[in-house]
CSV table of C-alpha atoms in Angstrom, one decimal:
chain,number,residue,atom,x,y,z
A,1425,MET,CA,-0.2,0.1,0.2
A,1426,LEU,CA,1.2,3.5,-1.1
A,1427,VAL,CA,1.9,6.0,2.0
A,1428,SER,CA,-0.7,8.4,0.0
A,1429,GLN,CA,-3.4,5.5,0.4
A,1430,ARG,CA,-2.6,4.5,3.9
A,1431,ARG,CA,-3.0,8.0,5.0
A,1432,GLU,CA,-6.5,8.5,3.2
A,1433,LEU,CA,-7.5,5.3,5.0
A,1434,ILE,CA,-6.3,6.7,8.1
A,1435,LEU,CA,-8.5,10.0,7.8
A,1436,ALA,CA,-11.2,7.9,6.5
A,1437,GLU,CA,-11.4,5.9,9.8
A,1438,VAL,CA,-11.1,9.5,12.1
A,1439,GLU,CA,-14.0,11.1,9.8
A,1440,ARG,CA,-16.3,8.1,10.2
A,1441,VAL,CA,-15.7,7.9,14.0
A,1442,GLY,CA,-14.6,11.0,15.2
A,1443,GLY,CA,-11.6,9.4,16.6
A,1444,VAL,CA,-9.2,6.5,16.9
A,1445,ARG,CA,-6.5,5.2,18.7
A,1446,VAL,CA,-3.1,4.6,17.5
A,1447,SER,CA,-3.5,0.5,18.1
A,1448,GLU,CA,-6.7,0.4,16.5
A,1449,LEU,CA,-4.9,1.8,12.9
A,1450,THR,CA,-1.9,-0.3,13.9
A,1451,GLU,CA,-4.3,-3.6,13.2
A,1452,LEU,CA,-6.3,-2.1,10.8
A,1453,LEU,CA,-3.6,-1.2,8.8
A,1454,GLY,CA,-1.0,-4.2,9.5
A,1455,VAL,CA,1.7,-1.9,10.0
A,1456,SER,CA,3.9,-0.6,12.9
A,1457,ASP,CA,3.0,1.7,16.2
A,1458,MET,CA,6.0,4.1,14.4
A,1459,THR,CA,4.0,4.2,11.3
A,1460,VAL,CA,1.2,5.3,12.3
A,1461,ARG,CA,2.5,7.8,14.9
A,1462,ARG,CA,4.4,9.5,11.5
A,1463,ASP,CA,1.3,9.1,9.3
A,1464,LEU,CA,-0.6,11.1,12.1
A,1465,GLU,CA,2.1,13.9,12.8
A,1466,HIS,CA,1.4,14.7,8.7
A,1467,LEU,CA,-1.8,14.5,9.1
A,1468,GLU,CA,-2.0,17.0,11.9
A,1469,THR,CA,0.6,19.2,9.8
A,1470,HIS,CA,-1.7,19.5,7.1
A,1471,GLY,CA,-4.9,20.4,9.5
A,1472,TRP,CA,-6.6,17.1,8.6
A,1473,LEU,CA,-6.4,15.9,12.3
A,1474,ARG,CA,-5.3,16.9,15.9
A,1475,LYS,CA,-3.6,14.2,17.8
A,1476,VAL,CA,-4.4,13.4,21.1
A,1477,HIS,CA,-3.0,11.1,24.0
A,1478,GLY,CA,-2.8,7.6,22.4
A,1479,GLY,CA,-4.6,8.5,19.2
A,1480,ALA,CA,-6.1,11.2,16.9
A,1481,VAL,CA,-9.7,12.8,16.8
A,1482,LEU,CA,-11.0,15.3,14.1
A,1483,THR,CA,-9.8,18.7,13.4
A,1484,ALA,CA,-13.3,20.7,14.5
A,1485,SER,CA,-14.6,24.2,14.7
A,1486,SER,CA,-15.7,25.6,18.4
A,1487,SER,CA,-18.9,24.9,17.5
A,1488,GLU,CA,-19.0,21.1,16.5
A,1489,GLU,CA,-19.6,18.5,18.8
A,1490,PRO,CA,-18.3,14.8,18.8
A,1491,GLY,CA,-20.8,12.2,19.6
A,1492,PHE,CA,-20.7,10.3,22.8
A,1493,GLU,CA,-18.7,7.1,20.9
A,1494,ALA,CA,-16.4,8.9,19.1
A,1495,LYS,CA,-15.6,10.4,22.5
A,1496,SER,CA,-15.7,7.2,24.7
A,1497,VAL,CA,-12.8,5.8,22.9
A,1498,LEU,CA,-10.3,8.3,23.5
A,1499,GLN,CA,-7.9,9.0,26.6
A,1500,GLN,CA,-9.6,5.8,28.2
A,1501,PRO,CA,-6.7,5.2,30.7
A,1502,ALA,CA,-6.7,8.5,31.8
A,1503,LYS,CA,-10.5,8.8,32.4
A,1504,ARG,CA,-10.2,5.6,33.9
A,1505,ALA,CA,-7.9,6.7,36.8
A,1506,ILE,CA,-9.9,9.8,36.9
A,1507,ALA,CA,-12.7,8.4,37.7
A,1508,ALA,CA,-11.4,6.0,40.0
A,1509,ARG,CA,-10.4,9.4,42.3
A,1510,ALA,CA,-13.7,10.9,42.0
A,1511,ALA,CA,-15.1,7.6,43.1
A,1512,GLN,CA,-13.5,8.4,46.6
A,1513,LEU,CA,-15.1,11.3,46.8
A,1514,LEU,CA,-18.8,9.7,46.9
A,1515,ASP,CA,-18.9,10.6,50.6
A,1516,LYS,CA,-22.0,12.4,50.0
A,1517,SER,CA,-25.6,11.4,50.1
A,1518,ALA,CA,-27.3,13.8,47.3
A,1519,ILE,CA,-25.0,14.5,44.1
A,1520,ALA,CA,-25.3,15.2,40.3
A,1521,LEU,CA,-23.2,14.1,37.5
A,1522,SER,CA,-23.1,15.8,34.2
A,1523,ALA,CA,-23.3,14.4,30.9
A,1524,GLY,CA,-19.7,13.0,29.6
A,1525,THR,CA,-17.2,10.0,29.1
A,1526,THR,CA,-15.8,10.7,32.6
A,1527,THR,CA,-18.7,11.2,34.3
A,1528,TRP,CA,-20.0,8.0,32.3
A,1529,MET,CA,-17.1,5.7,33.9
A,1530,LEU,CA,-17.3,7.2,37.4
A,1531,ALA,CA,-21.3,5.8,36.9
A,1532,ARG,CA,-19.7,2.6,36.8
A,1533,HIS,CA,-18.4,3.0,40.3
A,1534,ILE,CA,-21.4,4.3,41.8
A,1535,GLN,CA,-23.0,1.1,40.3
A,1536,ALA,CA,-20.9,-1.3,41.8
A,1537,GLY,CA,-20.6,0.3,45.1
A,1538,SER,CA,-23.1,0.3,48.3
A,1539,GLN,CA,-23.5,3.3,49.4
A,1540,PRO,CA,-26.9,4.8,49.4
A,1541,LEU,CA,-27.4,7.7,47.3
A,1542,ALA,CA,-29.3,10.3,45.3
A,1543,VAL,CA,-28.3,10.8,41.6
A,1544,VAL,CA,-29.3,13.7,39.8
A,1545,THR,CA,-27.8,13.5,35.9
A,1546,ASN,CA,-28.6,15.1,32.7
A,1547,SER,CA,-27.2,12.2,30.5
A,1548,THR,CA,-28.8,9.5,29.3
A,1549,THR,CA,-25.7,7.1,29.3
A,1550,VAL,CA,-25.2,7.7,32.9
A,1551,ALA,CA,-28.8,7.1,33.7
A,1552,ASP,CA,-28.3,3.8,31.4
A,1553,VAL,CA,-25.9,2.8,33.6
A,1554,LEU,CA,-27.0,3.7,36.6
A,1555,ALA,CA,-30.1,1.6,36.4
A,1556,ALA,CA,-28.2,-1.5,35.3
A,1557,GLY,CA,-27.1,-4.6,37.6
A,1558,SER,CA,-28.5,-5.3,41.0
A,1559,ARG,CA,-28.3,-2.3,43.0
A,1560,PRO,CA,-31.1,-2.3,46.0
A,1561,SER,CA,-33.6,0.7,46.0
A,1562,ASP,CA,-30.7,2.6,48.1
A,1563,LEU,CA,-29.8,4.1,44.9
A,1564,ASN,CA,-32.3,6.9,43.5
A,1565,VAL,CA,-31.5,8.3,40.4
A,1566,ILE,CA,-33.3,11.6,38.7
A,1567,LEU,CA,-32.9,12.0,35.2
A,1568,THR,CA,-33.2,15.7,34.3
A,1569,GLY,CA,-35.7,15.5,30.9
A,1570,GLY,CA,-34.9,17.7,28.3
A,1571,SER,CA,-33.6,17.4,24.7
A,1572,ARG,CA,-30.8,15.1,23.9
A,1573,THR,CA,-27.3,16.5,22.6
A,1574,PRO,CA,-24.5,14.6,20.4
A,1575,SER,CA,-23.2,13.9,23.3
A,1576,ALA,CA,-26.3,12.3,25.2
A,1577,ALA,CA,-26.8,15.5,27.9
A,1578,LEU,CA,-30.0,16.4,28.1
A,1579,VAL,CA,-30.8,20.3,27.7
A,1580,GLY,CA,-33.2,23.1,27.2
A,1581,PRO,CA,-35.5,24.6,28.8
A,1582,ILE,CA,-37.0,21.4,30.4
A,1583,ALA,CA,-33.7,20.4,32.2
A,1584,ASP,CA,-33.1,23.7,33.3
A,1585,ARG,CA,-36.1,23.7,34.9
A,1586,ALA,CA,-35.6,20.3,36.9
A,1587,ILE,CA,-32.2,21.3,38.0
A,1588,SER,CA,-33.1,24.7,39.6
A,1589,SER,CA,-35.5,23.0,41.8
A,1590,LEU,CA,-32.7,20.8,43.1
A,1591,HIS,CA,-29.7,20.7,45.5
A,1592,VAL,CA,-27.1,18.7,45.7
A,1593,ASP,CA,-23.9,18.5,47.8
A,1594,ARG,CA,-21.7,17.5,45.1
A,1595,LEU,CA,-21.6,17.9,41.3
A,1596,PHE,CA,-19.2,16.0,39.3
A,1597,LEU,CA,-18.7,18.3,35.9
A,1598,GLY,CA,-17.7,16.9,32.8
A,1599,VAL,CA,-16.1,19.3,30.0
A,1600,HIS,CA,-15.7,19.6,26.5
A,1601,GLY,CA,-11.9,22.4,27.1
A,1602,MET,CA,-10.6,24.3,29.3
A,1603,ASP,CA,-7.9,27.2,29.8
A,1604,ALA,CA,-7.3,30.4,31.4
A,1605,ARG,CA,-9.0,32.7,29.2
A,1606,SER,CA,-12.2,31.0,28.4
A,1607,GLY,CA,-12.6,28.9,31.3
A,1608,PHE,CA,-15.2,25.9,30.9
A,1609,THR,CA,-16.3,25.4,27.9
A,1610,THR,CA,-18.7,23.5,25.5
A,1611,PRO,CA,-19.5,23.4,21.5
A,1612,ASN,CA,-23.2,23.5,22.5
A,1613,LEU,CA,-25.0,26.6,23.6
A,1614,ALA,CA,-27.7,25.1,25.4
A,1615,GLU,CA,-25.9,22.8,27.5
A,1616,ALA,CA,-23.2,25.6,28.4
A,1617,GLN,CA,-26.7,26.9,30.2
A,1618,THR,CA,-27.7,23.8,31.6
A,1619,ASN,CA,-24.4,23.0,32.9
A,1620,MET,CA,-24.4,26.5,34.5
A,1621,ALA,CA,-28.2,25.3,36.2
A,1622,LEU,CA,-26.0,22.4,37.8
A,1623,ILE,CA,-23.3,24.2,39.1
A,1624,ALA,CA,-25.7,26.7,40.6
A,1625,SER,CA,-27.4,23.7,42.4
A,1626,ALA,CA,-24.3,22.5,43.6
A,1627,ARG,CA,-22.8,23.0,47.4
A,1628,GLN,CA,-19.4,22.0,45.8
A,1629,VAL,CA,-18.0,21.8,42.2
A,1630,VAL,CA,-15.9,18.6,41.0
A,1631,VAL,CA,-14.8,19.3,37.5
A,1632,LEU,CA,-13.5,15.9,35.9
A,1633,ALA,CA,-11.2,16.7,32.6
A,1634,ASP,CA,-8.4,14.9,31.2
A,1635,SER,CA,-5.2,16.3,30.0
A,1636,THR,CA,-6.1,16.7,26.4
A,1637,LYS,CA,-8.7,19.2,27.0
A,1638,TRP,CA,-6.4,21.9,28.2
A,1639,GLY,CA,-6.1,24.8,25.6
A,1640,THR,CA,-9.7,23.2,24.0
A,1641,ALA,CA,-12.0,26.3,24.0
A,1642,GLY,CA,-15.6,25.6,22.8
A,1643,LEU,CA,-18.3,27.9,21.4
A,1644,ALA,CA,-19.6,28.8,25.0
A,1645,ASP,CA,-18.2,29.0,28.0
A,1646,PHE,CA,-19.9,28.2,31.2
A,1647,GLY,CA,-18.0,28.9,34.4
A,1648,ARG,CA,-14.3,30.7,34.9
A,1649,LEU,CA,-11.6,28.0,36.3
A,1650,SER,CA,-12.4,29.5,39.7
A,1651,ILE,CA,-15.8,27.6,39.6
A,1652,ALA,CA,-14.1,24.5,40.3
A,1653,ASP,CA,-13.6,23.8,44.1
A,1654,VAL,CA,-11.8,20.5,42.7
A,1655,LEU,CA,-10.2,19.4,39.4
A,1656,ILE,CA,-9.1,16.2,39.2
A,1657,THR,CA,-6.9,15.3,35.8
A,1658,ASP,CA,-4.1,13.2,34.5
A,1659,ASP,CA,-0.4,13.3,34.6
A,1660,GLY,CA,-0.1,14.3,31.2
A,1661,ILE,CA,-1.1,18.1,32.0
A,1662,GLY,CA,2.1,20.5,31.4
A,1663,ASP,CA,3.4,22.2,33.6
A,1664,GLU,CA,2.3,25.7,32.7
A,1665,ALA,CA,-1.3,24.5,32.9
A,1666,ARG,CA,-0.9,23.2,36.3
A,1667,ARG,CA,1.0,26.6,37.6
A,1668,ILE,CA,-2.4,28.2,36.1
A,1669,LEU,CA,-4.7,25.6,37.6
A,1670,THR,CA,-3.0,25.5,41.4
A,1671,GLU,CA,-3.7,29.3,41.0
A,1672,GLN,CA,-7.2,29.2,40.1
A,1673,VAL,CA,-9.0,26.2,41.4
A,1674,GLY,CA,-9.4,25.4,44.8
A,1675,GLU,CA,-7.7,22.2,44.7
A,1676,LEU,CA,-6.2,20.3,42.0
A,1677,ILE,CA,-5.4,16.6,42.1
A,1678,VAL,CA,-3.2,15.2,39.7
A,1679,VAL,CA,-3.9,11.5,38.9
A,1680,PRO,CA,-1.3,9.0,37.5
A,1681,VAL,CA,-1.5,6.9,34.2
A,1682,GLU,CA,-0.3,3.6,33.9
A,1683,PRO,CA,2.6,3.5,30.8
A,1684,SER,CA,1.7,0.7,29.7
A,1685,LEU,CA,-2.3,1.6,29.7
A,1686,SER,CA,-1.6,5.1,28.6
A,1687,ARG,CA,0.1,3.6,24.9
A,1688,SER,CA,-3.5,2.0,23.8
């Protein structure tokens, strides 16, 4: 296969699912890890995609919203580590989980646990996880209702009104992007409004954001970095980002990611 043909296949696969891992491309193309990484560097240089830890995603505008399935295959080791650390904060009786692939992984910890909880969520995928299995009736799941976005978030006036009538001890909040100037952002205007309602309903805000979210800015912001009482990220976060986050969030927690897993 010619180099140009291989790179066309890579781009076609990224466009098909929104994001791919290096390991998936090596298996698909029958080439080495190093060859795939060189191809990704070339495609990124020409603006066709954006490399992320362990893979690549499409180059998107600030208003383009990746689907849940596309996002769920990215940064899995980091998201698992962040979710596991967040699970240690499940010491409150009433919590909220926003939409997102990391909060979805946190939901698995809740479902596998035994602590009585009331969980408010505007995520259909989070609600699906919490409703599965054999947890007793001490897990009370409240789904907000609303219009569904590509990322499986329920948003809009119905969701906002439901959330504004509730009060939770702790919110676990996923984000599309974060940086020093824009704060926390999303590509979806309605989701930004619903996230603000979630923030207003909570006594404490815990943001779950893997290191690739740093420097990404979506179309709409829903809070400065300082709205995070706690921010949990992975050890791929850069030194300058750590400095800024340490200064602006209440508490920064950086979790290690197993090297053997981060190559997936």
